[in-house]
Short mmCIF file of C-alpha atoms and ligand atoms in Angstrom, two decimals:
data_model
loop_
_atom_site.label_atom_id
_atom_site.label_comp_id
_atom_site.label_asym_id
_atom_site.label_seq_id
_atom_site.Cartn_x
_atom_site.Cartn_y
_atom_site.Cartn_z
CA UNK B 426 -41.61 10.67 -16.36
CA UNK B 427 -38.36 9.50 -14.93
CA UNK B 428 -35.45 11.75 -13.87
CA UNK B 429 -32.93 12.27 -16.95
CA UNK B 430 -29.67 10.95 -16.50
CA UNK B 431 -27.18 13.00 -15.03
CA UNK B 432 -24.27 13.97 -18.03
CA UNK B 433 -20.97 13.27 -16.62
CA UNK B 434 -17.45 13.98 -17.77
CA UNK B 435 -14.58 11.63 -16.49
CA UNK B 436 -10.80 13.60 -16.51
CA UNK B 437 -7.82 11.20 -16.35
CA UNK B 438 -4.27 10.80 -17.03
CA UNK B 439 -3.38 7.00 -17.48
CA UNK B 440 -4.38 3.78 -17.99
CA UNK B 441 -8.19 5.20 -16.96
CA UNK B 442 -9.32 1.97 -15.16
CA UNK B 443 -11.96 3.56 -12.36
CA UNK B 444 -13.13 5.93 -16.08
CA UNK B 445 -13.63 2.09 -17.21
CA UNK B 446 -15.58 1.26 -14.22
CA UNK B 447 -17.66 4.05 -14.51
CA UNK B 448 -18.38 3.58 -18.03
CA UNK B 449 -19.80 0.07 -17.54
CA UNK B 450 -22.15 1.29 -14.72
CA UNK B 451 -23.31 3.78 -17.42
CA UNK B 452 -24.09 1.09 -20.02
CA UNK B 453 -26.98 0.39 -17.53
CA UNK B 454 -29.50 2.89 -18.87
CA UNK B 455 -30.79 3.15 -15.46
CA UNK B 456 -28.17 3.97 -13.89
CA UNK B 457 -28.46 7.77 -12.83
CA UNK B 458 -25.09 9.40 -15.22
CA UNK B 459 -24.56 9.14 -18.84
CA UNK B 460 -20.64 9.34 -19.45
CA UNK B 461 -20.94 12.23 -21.87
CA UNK B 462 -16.76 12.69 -22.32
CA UNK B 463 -13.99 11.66 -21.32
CA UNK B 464 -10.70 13.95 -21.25
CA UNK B 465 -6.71 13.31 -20.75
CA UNK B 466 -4.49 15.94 -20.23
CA UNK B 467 -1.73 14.16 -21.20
CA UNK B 468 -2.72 12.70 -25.20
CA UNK B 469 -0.89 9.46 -24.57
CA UNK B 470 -2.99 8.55 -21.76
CA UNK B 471 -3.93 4.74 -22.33
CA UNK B 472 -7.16 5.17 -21.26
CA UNK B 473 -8.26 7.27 -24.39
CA UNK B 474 -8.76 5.33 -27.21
CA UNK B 475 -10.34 2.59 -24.71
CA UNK B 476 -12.99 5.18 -24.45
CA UNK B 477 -12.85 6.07 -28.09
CA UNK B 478 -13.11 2.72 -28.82
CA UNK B 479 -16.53 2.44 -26.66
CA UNK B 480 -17.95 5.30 -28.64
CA UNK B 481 -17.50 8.16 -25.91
CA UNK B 482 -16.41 10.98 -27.18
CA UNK B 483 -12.77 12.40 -25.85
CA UNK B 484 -10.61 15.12 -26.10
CA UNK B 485 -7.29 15.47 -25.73
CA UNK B 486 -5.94 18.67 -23.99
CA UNK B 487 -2.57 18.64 -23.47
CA UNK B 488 -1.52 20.90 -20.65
CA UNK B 489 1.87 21.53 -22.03
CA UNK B 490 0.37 23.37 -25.10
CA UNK B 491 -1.16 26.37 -22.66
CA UNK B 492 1.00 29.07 -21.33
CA UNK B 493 -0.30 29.09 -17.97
CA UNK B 494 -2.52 27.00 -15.83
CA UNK B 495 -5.58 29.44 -16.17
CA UNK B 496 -5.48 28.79 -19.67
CA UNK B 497 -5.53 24.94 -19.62
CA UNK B 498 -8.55 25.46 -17.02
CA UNK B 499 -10.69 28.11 -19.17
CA UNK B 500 -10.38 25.53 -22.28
CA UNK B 501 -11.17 22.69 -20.25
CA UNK B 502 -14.20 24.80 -19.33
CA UNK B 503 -15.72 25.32 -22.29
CA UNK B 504 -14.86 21.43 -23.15
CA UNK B 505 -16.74 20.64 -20.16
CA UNK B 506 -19.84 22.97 -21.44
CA UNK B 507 -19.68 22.34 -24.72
CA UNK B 508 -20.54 18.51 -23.56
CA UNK B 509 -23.57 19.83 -21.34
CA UNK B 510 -21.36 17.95 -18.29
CA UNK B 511 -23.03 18.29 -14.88
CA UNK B 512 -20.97 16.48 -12.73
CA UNK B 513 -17.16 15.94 -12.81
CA UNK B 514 -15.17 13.11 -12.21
CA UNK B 515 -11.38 13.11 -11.87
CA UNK B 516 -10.27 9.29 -12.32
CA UNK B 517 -6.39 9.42 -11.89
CA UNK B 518 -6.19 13.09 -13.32
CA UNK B 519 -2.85 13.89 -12.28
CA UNK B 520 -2.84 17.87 -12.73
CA UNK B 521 -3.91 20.10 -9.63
CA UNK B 522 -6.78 22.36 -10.33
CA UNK B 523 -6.93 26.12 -9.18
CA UNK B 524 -9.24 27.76 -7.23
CA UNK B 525 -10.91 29.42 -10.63
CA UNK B 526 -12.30 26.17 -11.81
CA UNK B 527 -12.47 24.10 -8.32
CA UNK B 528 -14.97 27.16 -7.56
CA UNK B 529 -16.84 26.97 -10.76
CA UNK B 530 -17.44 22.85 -9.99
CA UNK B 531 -17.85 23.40 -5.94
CA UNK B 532 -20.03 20.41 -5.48
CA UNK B 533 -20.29 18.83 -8.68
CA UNK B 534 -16.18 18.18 -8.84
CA UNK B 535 -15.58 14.31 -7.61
CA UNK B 536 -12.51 12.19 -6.74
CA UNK B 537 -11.41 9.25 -6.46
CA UNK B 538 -8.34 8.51 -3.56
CA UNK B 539 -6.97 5.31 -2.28
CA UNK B 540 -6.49 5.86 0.76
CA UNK B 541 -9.11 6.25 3.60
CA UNK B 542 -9.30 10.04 3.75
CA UNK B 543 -8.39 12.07 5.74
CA UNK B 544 -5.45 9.52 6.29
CA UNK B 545 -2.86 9.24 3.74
CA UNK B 546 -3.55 12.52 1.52
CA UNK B 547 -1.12 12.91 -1.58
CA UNK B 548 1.16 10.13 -3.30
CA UNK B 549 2.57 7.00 -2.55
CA UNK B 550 -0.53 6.07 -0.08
CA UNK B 551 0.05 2.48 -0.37
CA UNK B 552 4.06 2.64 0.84
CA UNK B 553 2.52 5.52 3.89
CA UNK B 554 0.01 3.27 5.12
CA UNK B 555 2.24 0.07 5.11
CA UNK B 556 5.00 1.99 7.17
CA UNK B 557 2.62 3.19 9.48
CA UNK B 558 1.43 -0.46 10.22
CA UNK B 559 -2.04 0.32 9.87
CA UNK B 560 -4.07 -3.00 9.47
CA UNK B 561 -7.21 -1.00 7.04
CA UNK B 562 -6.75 0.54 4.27
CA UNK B 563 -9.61 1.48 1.15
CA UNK B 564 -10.30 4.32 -0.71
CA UNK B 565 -12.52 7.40 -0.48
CA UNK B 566 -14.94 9.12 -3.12
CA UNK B 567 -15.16 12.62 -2.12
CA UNK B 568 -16.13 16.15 -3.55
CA UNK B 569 -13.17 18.44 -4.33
CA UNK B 570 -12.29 21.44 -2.66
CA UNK B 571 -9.02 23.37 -2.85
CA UNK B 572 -6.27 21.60 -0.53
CA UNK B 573 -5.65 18.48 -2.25
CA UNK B 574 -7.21 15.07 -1.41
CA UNK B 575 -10.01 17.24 1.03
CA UNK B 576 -13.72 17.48 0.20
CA UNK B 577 -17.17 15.94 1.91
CA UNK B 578 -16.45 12.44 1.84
CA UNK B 579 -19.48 10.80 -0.45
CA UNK B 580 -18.35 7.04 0.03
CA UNK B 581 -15.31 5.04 1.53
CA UNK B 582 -14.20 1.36 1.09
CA UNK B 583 -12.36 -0.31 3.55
CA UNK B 584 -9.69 -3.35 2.83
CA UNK B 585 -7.77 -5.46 5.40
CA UNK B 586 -3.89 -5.13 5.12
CA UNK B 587 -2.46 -8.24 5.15
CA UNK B 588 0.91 -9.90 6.53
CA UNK B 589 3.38 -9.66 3.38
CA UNK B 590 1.83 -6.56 1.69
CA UNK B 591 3.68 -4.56 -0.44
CA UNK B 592 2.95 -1.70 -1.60
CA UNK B 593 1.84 -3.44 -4.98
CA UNK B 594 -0.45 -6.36 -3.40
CA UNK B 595 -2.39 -3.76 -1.14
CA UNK B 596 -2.35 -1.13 -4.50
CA UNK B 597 -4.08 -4.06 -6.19
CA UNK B 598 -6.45 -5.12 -3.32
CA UNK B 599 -7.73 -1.16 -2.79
CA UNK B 600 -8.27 -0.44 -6.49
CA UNK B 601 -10.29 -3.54 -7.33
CA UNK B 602 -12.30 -1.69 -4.44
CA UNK B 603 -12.14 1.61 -6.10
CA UNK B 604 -13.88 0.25 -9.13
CA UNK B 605 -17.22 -0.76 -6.68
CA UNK B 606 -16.81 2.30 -5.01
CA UNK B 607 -16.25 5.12 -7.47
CA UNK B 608 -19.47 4.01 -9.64
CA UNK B 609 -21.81 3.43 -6.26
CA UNK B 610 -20.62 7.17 -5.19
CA UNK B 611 -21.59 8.65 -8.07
CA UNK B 612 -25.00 6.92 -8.96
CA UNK B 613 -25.63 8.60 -5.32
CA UNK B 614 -24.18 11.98 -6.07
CA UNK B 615 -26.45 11.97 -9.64
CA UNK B 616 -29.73 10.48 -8.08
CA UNK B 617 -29.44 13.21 -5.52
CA UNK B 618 -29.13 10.66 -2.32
CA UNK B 619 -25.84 12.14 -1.67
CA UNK B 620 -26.40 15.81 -0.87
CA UNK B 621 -23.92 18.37 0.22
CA UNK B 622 -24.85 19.96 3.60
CA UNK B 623 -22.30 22.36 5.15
CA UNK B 624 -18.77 20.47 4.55
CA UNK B 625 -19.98 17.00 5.25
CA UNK B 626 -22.44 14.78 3.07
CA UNK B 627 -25.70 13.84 4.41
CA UNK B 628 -27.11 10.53 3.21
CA UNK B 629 -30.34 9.70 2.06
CA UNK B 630 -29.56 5.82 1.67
CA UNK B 631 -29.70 2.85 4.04
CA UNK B 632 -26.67 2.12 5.91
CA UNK B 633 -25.96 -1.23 6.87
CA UNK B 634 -25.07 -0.75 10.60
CA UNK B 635 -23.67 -4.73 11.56
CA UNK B 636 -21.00 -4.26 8.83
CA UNK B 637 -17.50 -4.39 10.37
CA UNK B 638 -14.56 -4.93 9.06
CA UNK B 639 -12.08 -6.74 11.38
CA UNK B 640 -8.50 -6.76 10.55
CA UNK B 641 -7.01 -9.17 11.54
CA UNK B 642 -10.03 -11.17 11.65
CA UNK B 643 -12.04 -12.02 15.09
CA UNK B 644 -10.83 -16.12 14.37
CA UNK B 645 -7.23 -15.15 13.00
CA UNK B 646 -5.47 -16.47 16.23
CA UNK B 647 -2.27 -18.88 15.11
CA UNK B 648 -1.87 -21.28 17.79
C1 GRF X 1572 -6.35 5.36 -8.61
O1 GRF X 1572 -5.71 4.63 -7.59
C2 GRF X 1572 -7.03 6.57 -8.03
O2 GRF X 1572 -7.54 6.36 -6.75
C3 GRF X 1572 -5.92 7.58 -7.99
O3 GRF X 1572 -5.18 7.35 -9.15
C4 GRF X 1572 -5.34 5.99 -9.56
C5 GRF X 1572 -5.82 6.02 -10.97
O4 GRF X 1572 -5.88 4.75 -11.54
N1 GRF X 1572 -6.45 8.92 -7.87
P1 GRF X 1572 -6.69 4.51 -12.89
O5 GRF X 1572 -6.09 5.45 -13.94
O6 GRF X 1572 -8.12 4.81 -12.62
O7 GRF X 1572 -6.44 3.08 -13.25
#
Protein backbone atom coordinates (compact mmCIF):
# COMPACT_ATOMS: atom_id res chain seq x y z
CA UNK A 1 0.00 0.00 0.00
CA UNK A 2 1.57 3.33 -0.68
CA UNK A 3 2.14 6.10 1.88
CA UNK A 4 -1.03 8.58 1.94
CA UNK A 5 -0.38 11.90 0.92
CA UNK A 6 0.63 14.28 3.36
CA UNK A 7 -2.55 17.12 3.89
CA UNK A 8 -1.08 20.46 3.66
CA UNK A 9 -2.40 23.92 4.33
CA UNK A 10 -0.74 26.93 2.44
CA UNK A 11 -1.20 30.59 4.58
CA UNK A 12 -0.62 33.70 2.43
CA UNK A 13 -1.28 37.27 2.11
CA UNK A 14 -0.99 38.38 -1.65
CA UNK A 15 -0.86 37.57 -4.96
CA UNK A 16 -0.07 33.68 -3.59
CA UNK A 17 2.34 32.75 -6.47
CA UNK A 18 4.82 30.04 -4.52
CA UNK A 19 0.74 28.72 -2.98
CA UNK A 20 0.37 28.44 -6.98
CA UNK A 21 3.50 26.55 -7.33
CA UNK A 22 2.71 24.31 -4.77
CA UNK A 23 -0.64 23.60 -5.96
CA UNK A 24 0.53 22.39 -9.38
CA UNK A 25 3.11 19.98 -7.77
CA UNK A 26 0.00 18.67 -5.92
CA UNK A 27 -2.03 18.04 -9.10
CA UNK A 28 0.59 15.21 -9.47
CA UNK A 29 -1.16 12.54 -7.42
CA UNK A 30 2.16 11.25 -6.59
CA UNK A 31 3.50 13.82 -5.33
CA UNK A 32 3.81 13.32 -1.41
CA UNK A 33 1.10 16.58 -0.09
CA UNK A 34 -2.41 17.10 -1.01
CA UNK A 35 -3.11 21.00 -0.72
CA UNK A 36 -6.03 20.52 1.64
CA UNK A 37 -6.63 24.67 2.23
CA UNK A 38 -5.50 27.50 1.57
CA UNK A 39 -5.92 30.64 4.02
CA UNK A 40 -5.36 34.67 3.71
CA UNK A 41 -5.39 36.73 6.51
CA UNK A 42 -6.04 39.59 4.74
CA UNK A 43 -9.68 38.67 2.49
CA UNK A 44 -8.47 40.69 -0.47
CA UNK A 45 -5.50 38.66 -0.93
CA UNK A 46 -5.31 37.94 -4.83
CA UNK A 47 -4.29 34.69 -4.39
CA UNK A 48 -7.76 33.46 -2.99
CA UNK A 49 -10.14 33.06 -5.47
CA UNK A 50 -7.13 31.66 -7.75
CA UNK A 51 -7.33 28.86 -5.32
CA UNK A 52 -11.08 28.93 -5.15
CA UNK A 53 -11.15 28.86 -8.58
CA UNK A 54 -8.93 25.48 -8.63
CA UNK A 55 -11.39 23.88 -6.29
CA UNK A 56 -9.27 24.17 -2.94
CA UNK A 57 -11.08 25.09 -0.36
CA UNK A 58 -10.10 28.65 1.50
CA UNK A 59 -10.90 30.64 4.23
CA UNK A 60 -10.66 33.94 4.83
CA UNK A 61 -9.59 35.11 8.39
CA UNK A 62 -9.13 38.48 8.65
CA UNK A 63 -6.81 39.40 11.46
CA UNK A 64 -8.33 42.75 12.00
CA UNK A 65 -11.68 41.13 13.13
CA UNK A 66 -9.84 39.44 16.45
CA UNK A 67 -9.09 41.44 19.47
CA UNK A 68 -5.77 40.16 20.07
CA UNK A 69 -3.23 38.07 18.30
CA UNK A 70 -3.99 34.88 20.46
CA UNK A 71 -7.30 34.99 19.15
CA UNK A 72 -6.51 35.18 15.39
CA UNK A 73 -4.02 32.13 16.23
CA UNK A 74 -6.60 29.83 18.29
CA UNK A 75 -9.15 30.29 15.18
CA UNK A 76 -6.61 29.67 12.74
CA UNK A 77 -6.06 26.53 14.82
CA UNK A 78 -9.04 24.96 14.67
CA UNK A 79 -9.15 26.05 10.75
CA UNK A 80 -6.04 24.23 10.44
CA UNK A 81 -7.69 20.99 12.30
CA UNK A 82 -10.79 21.17 11.06
CA UNK A 83 -8.90 20.55 7.48
CA UNK A 84 -6.94 17.46 9.03
CA UNK A 85 -3.61 19.78 7.90
CA UNK A 86 -0.31 18.11 8.80
CA UNK A 87 2.12 20.29 7.56
CA UNK A 88 2.08 24.12 7.23
CA UNK A 89 3.18 26.27 4.68
CA UNK A 90 3.46 30.06 4.96
CA UNK A 91 3.73 31.39 1.20
CA UNK A 92 4.07 35.26 1.63
CA UNK A 93 1.95 35.24 4.96
CA UNK A 94 2.78 38.52 6.13
CA UNK A 95 1.57 38.30 9.94
CA UNK A 96 4.19 37.12 12.67
CA UNK A 97 3.12 34.12 14.58
CA UNK A 98 3.53 33.75 18.47
CA UNK A 99 5.16 31.36 20.33
CA UNK A 100 1.54 29.58 21.21
CA UNK A 101 1.02 28.37 17.72
CA UNK A 102 4.85 28.35 16.36
CA UNK A 103 5.05 25.68 19.36
CA UNK A 104 1.97 23.80 18.44
CA UNK A 105 3.53 23.45 14.53
CA UNK A 106 7.41 23.02 15.82
CA UNK A 107 8.46 21.03 12.86
CA UNK A 108 5.63 20.84 10.68
CA UNK A 109 5.53 24.99 10.24
CA UNK A 110 7.48 25.82 6.72
CA UNK A 111 8.69 29.01 4.99
CA UNK A 112 9.51 30.28 2.22
CA UNK A 113 12.45 33.40 2.23
CA UNK A 114 14.30 34.96 -0.58
CA UNK A 115 17.17 35.42 0.57
CA UNK A 116 19.92 32.79 1.36
CA UNK A 117 19.34 32.38 5.08
CA UNK A 118 20.89 33.19 7.51
CA UNK A 119 21.88 36.27 5.28
CA UNK A 120 19.38 38.86 4.67
CA UNK A 121 16.58 37.97 7.41
CA UNK A 122 13.43 40.36 7.33
CA UNK A 123 12.24 42.80 4.41
CA UNK A 124 13.56 44.39 1.57
CA UNK A 125 16.21 41.36 0.95
CA UNK A 126 16.60 42.15 -2.59
CA UNK A 127 17.70 46.15 -1.97
CA UNK A 128 20.16 44.46 1.35
CA UNK A 129 21.84 42.08 -0.76
CA UNK A 130 22.41 44.50 -3.77
CA UNK A 131 24.02 47.15 -1.34
CA UNK A 132 26.09 44.71 0.15
CA UNK A 133 27.54 43.74 -3.35
CA UNK A 134 27.10 40.23 -2.84
CA UNK A 135 27.38 38.40 -6.29
CA UNK A 136 24.66 35.14 -4.98
CA UNK A 137 21.64 35.49 -3.98
CA UNK A 138 18.44 32.56 -3.82
CA UNK A 139 16.08 31.71 -1.44
CA UNK A 140 15.75 29.31 1.50
CA UNK A 141 12.87 26.78 2.54
CA UNK A 142 13.18 26.36 6.15
CA UNK A 143 11.12 25.17 9.27
CA UNK A 144 9.86 28.00 11.54
CA UNK A 145 10.91 28.70 14.85
CA UNK A 146 10.30 31.86 16.89
CA UNK A 147 12.88 34.72 15.76
CA UNK A 148 11.78 35.51 12.40
CA UNK A 149 13.27 34.16 9.14
CA UNK A 150 15.30 31.25 11.57
CA UNK A 151 14.50 27.52 11.44
CA UNK A 152 16.53 24.17 10.06
CA UNK A 153 17.12 25.10 6.67
CA UNK A 154 15.23 22.16 4.45
CA UNK A 155 16.41 23.51 0.92
CA UNK A 156 18.22 26.67 -0.58
CA UNK A 157 18.48 27.99 -4.20
CA UNK A 158 21.19 29.93 -5.26
CA UNK A 159 21.02 32.77 -8.24
CA UNK A 160 23.92 34.83 -9.69
CA UNK A 161 23.51 38.68 -9.20
CA UNK A 162 24.12 40.29 -12.17
CA UNK A 163 25.74 43.76 -13.34
CA UNK A 164 22.57 46.19 -13.57
CA UNK A 165 20.34 44.46 -10.95
CA UNK A 166 17.83 46.18 -9.29
CA UNK A 167 16.16 45.28 -6.76
CA UNK A 168 13.19 44.25 -9.17
CA UNK A 169 15.34 42.15 -11.86
CA UNK A 170 17.08 40.07 -8.99
CA UNK A 171 13.28 39.94 -7.05
CA UNK A 172 12.21 38.38 -10.35
CA UNK A 173 15.27 36.08 -10.96
CA UNK A 174 15.06 34.58 -7.05
CA UNK A 175 11.30 33.98 -7.10
CA UNK A 176 11.09 32.14 -10.41
CA UNK A 177 13.60 30.04 -8.15
CA UNK A 178 11.35 30.00 -5.23
CA UNK A 179 8.66 28.32 -7.25
CA UNK A 180 11.31 25.06 -7.95
CA UNK A 181 12.35 25.30 -4.61
CA UNK A 182 9.39 25.68 -2.29
CA UNK A 183 7.52 22.53 -3.97
CA UNK A 184 10.99 20.24 -4.03
CA UNK A 185 11.30 21.22 -0.09
CA UNK A 186 8.21 20.15 0.75
CA UNK A 187 7.72 16.83 -1.30
CA UNK A 188 10.97 16.12 1.01
CA UNK A 189 9.57 17.38 4.25
CA UNK A 190 6.10 15.09 3.43
CA UNK A 191 7.98 11.91 2.08
CA UNK A 192 9.95 12.06 5.27
CA UNK A 193 13.58 12.53 3.40
CA UNK A 194 13.88 15.73 5.17
CA UNK A 195 13.97 14.96 8.88
CA UNK A 196 14.51 17.29 11.74
CA UNK A 197 17.53 16.29 13.89
CA UNK A 198 18.56 18.69 16.68
CA UNK A 199 18.27 22.33 14.92
CA UNK A 200 19.64 21.33 11.59
CA UNK A 201 17.97 18.99 8.85
CA UNK A 202 19.52 15.80 8.01
CA UNK A 203 19.00 14.58 4.46
CA UNK A 204 18.08 11.39 3.23
CA UNK A 205 18.44 12.40 -0.59
CA UNK A 206 21.33 12.44 -3.06
CA UNK A 207 23.26 15.52 -3.24
CA UNK A 208 24.83 16.43 -6.30
CA UNK A 209 28.38 17.31 -5.05
CA UNK A 210 30.07 18.94 -8.69
CA UNK A 211 27.26 21.57 -8.61
CA UNK A 212 28.74 25.07 -8.24
CA UNK A 213 27.52 28.03 -8.86
CA UNK A 214 30.10 30.63 -10.04
CA UNK A 215 29.23 34.20 -10.02
CA UNK A 216 30.64 35.83 -12.11
CA UNK A 217 31.18 32.93 -14.21
CA UNK A 218 34.76 31.00 -14.50
CA UNK A 219 34.82 32.44 -18.58
CA UNK A 220 33.22 35.97 -17.69
CA UNK A 221 36.62 37.82 -18.26
CA UNK A 222 35.94 41.14 -20.66
CA UNK A 223 39.02 41.70 -22.47
C1 LIG B 1 8.06 35.55 -1.72
O1 LIG B 1 9.20 36.23 -2.20
C2 LIG B 1 8.41 34.80 -0.46
O2 LIG B 1 9.72 34.31 -0.44
C3 LIG B 1 8.24 35.85 0.60
O3 LIG B 1 7.14 36.60 0.20
C4 LIG B 1 6.99 36.52 -1.22
C5 LIG B 1 5.61 36.03 -1.49
O4 LIG B 1 5.30 36.04 -2.85
N1 LIG B 1 8.11 35.25 1.91
P1 LIG B 1 4.04 35.24 -3.39
O5 LIG B 1 2.82 35.78 -2.64
O6 LIG B 1 4.26 33.80 -3.13
O7 LIG B 1 3.96 35.57 -4.85
Amino acid sequence: MSTPRKRAAILISGRGSNMMSLVAAARDPAWPAEIAVVIANRPEAAGLPWAAAQGIATLALDHKAFATRAAFEDRLHAALLHAGVEIVCLAGFMRMLTKGFVDRWRDRLVNIHPSLLPAFPGLDTHERALREGVKIAGCTVHLVRLEMDTGPIIAQAAVPVVPGDTPETLGRRVLAAEHRLYPHALALLASGRARVSGETIQLLQSVNQDDALFSPSLESVVT
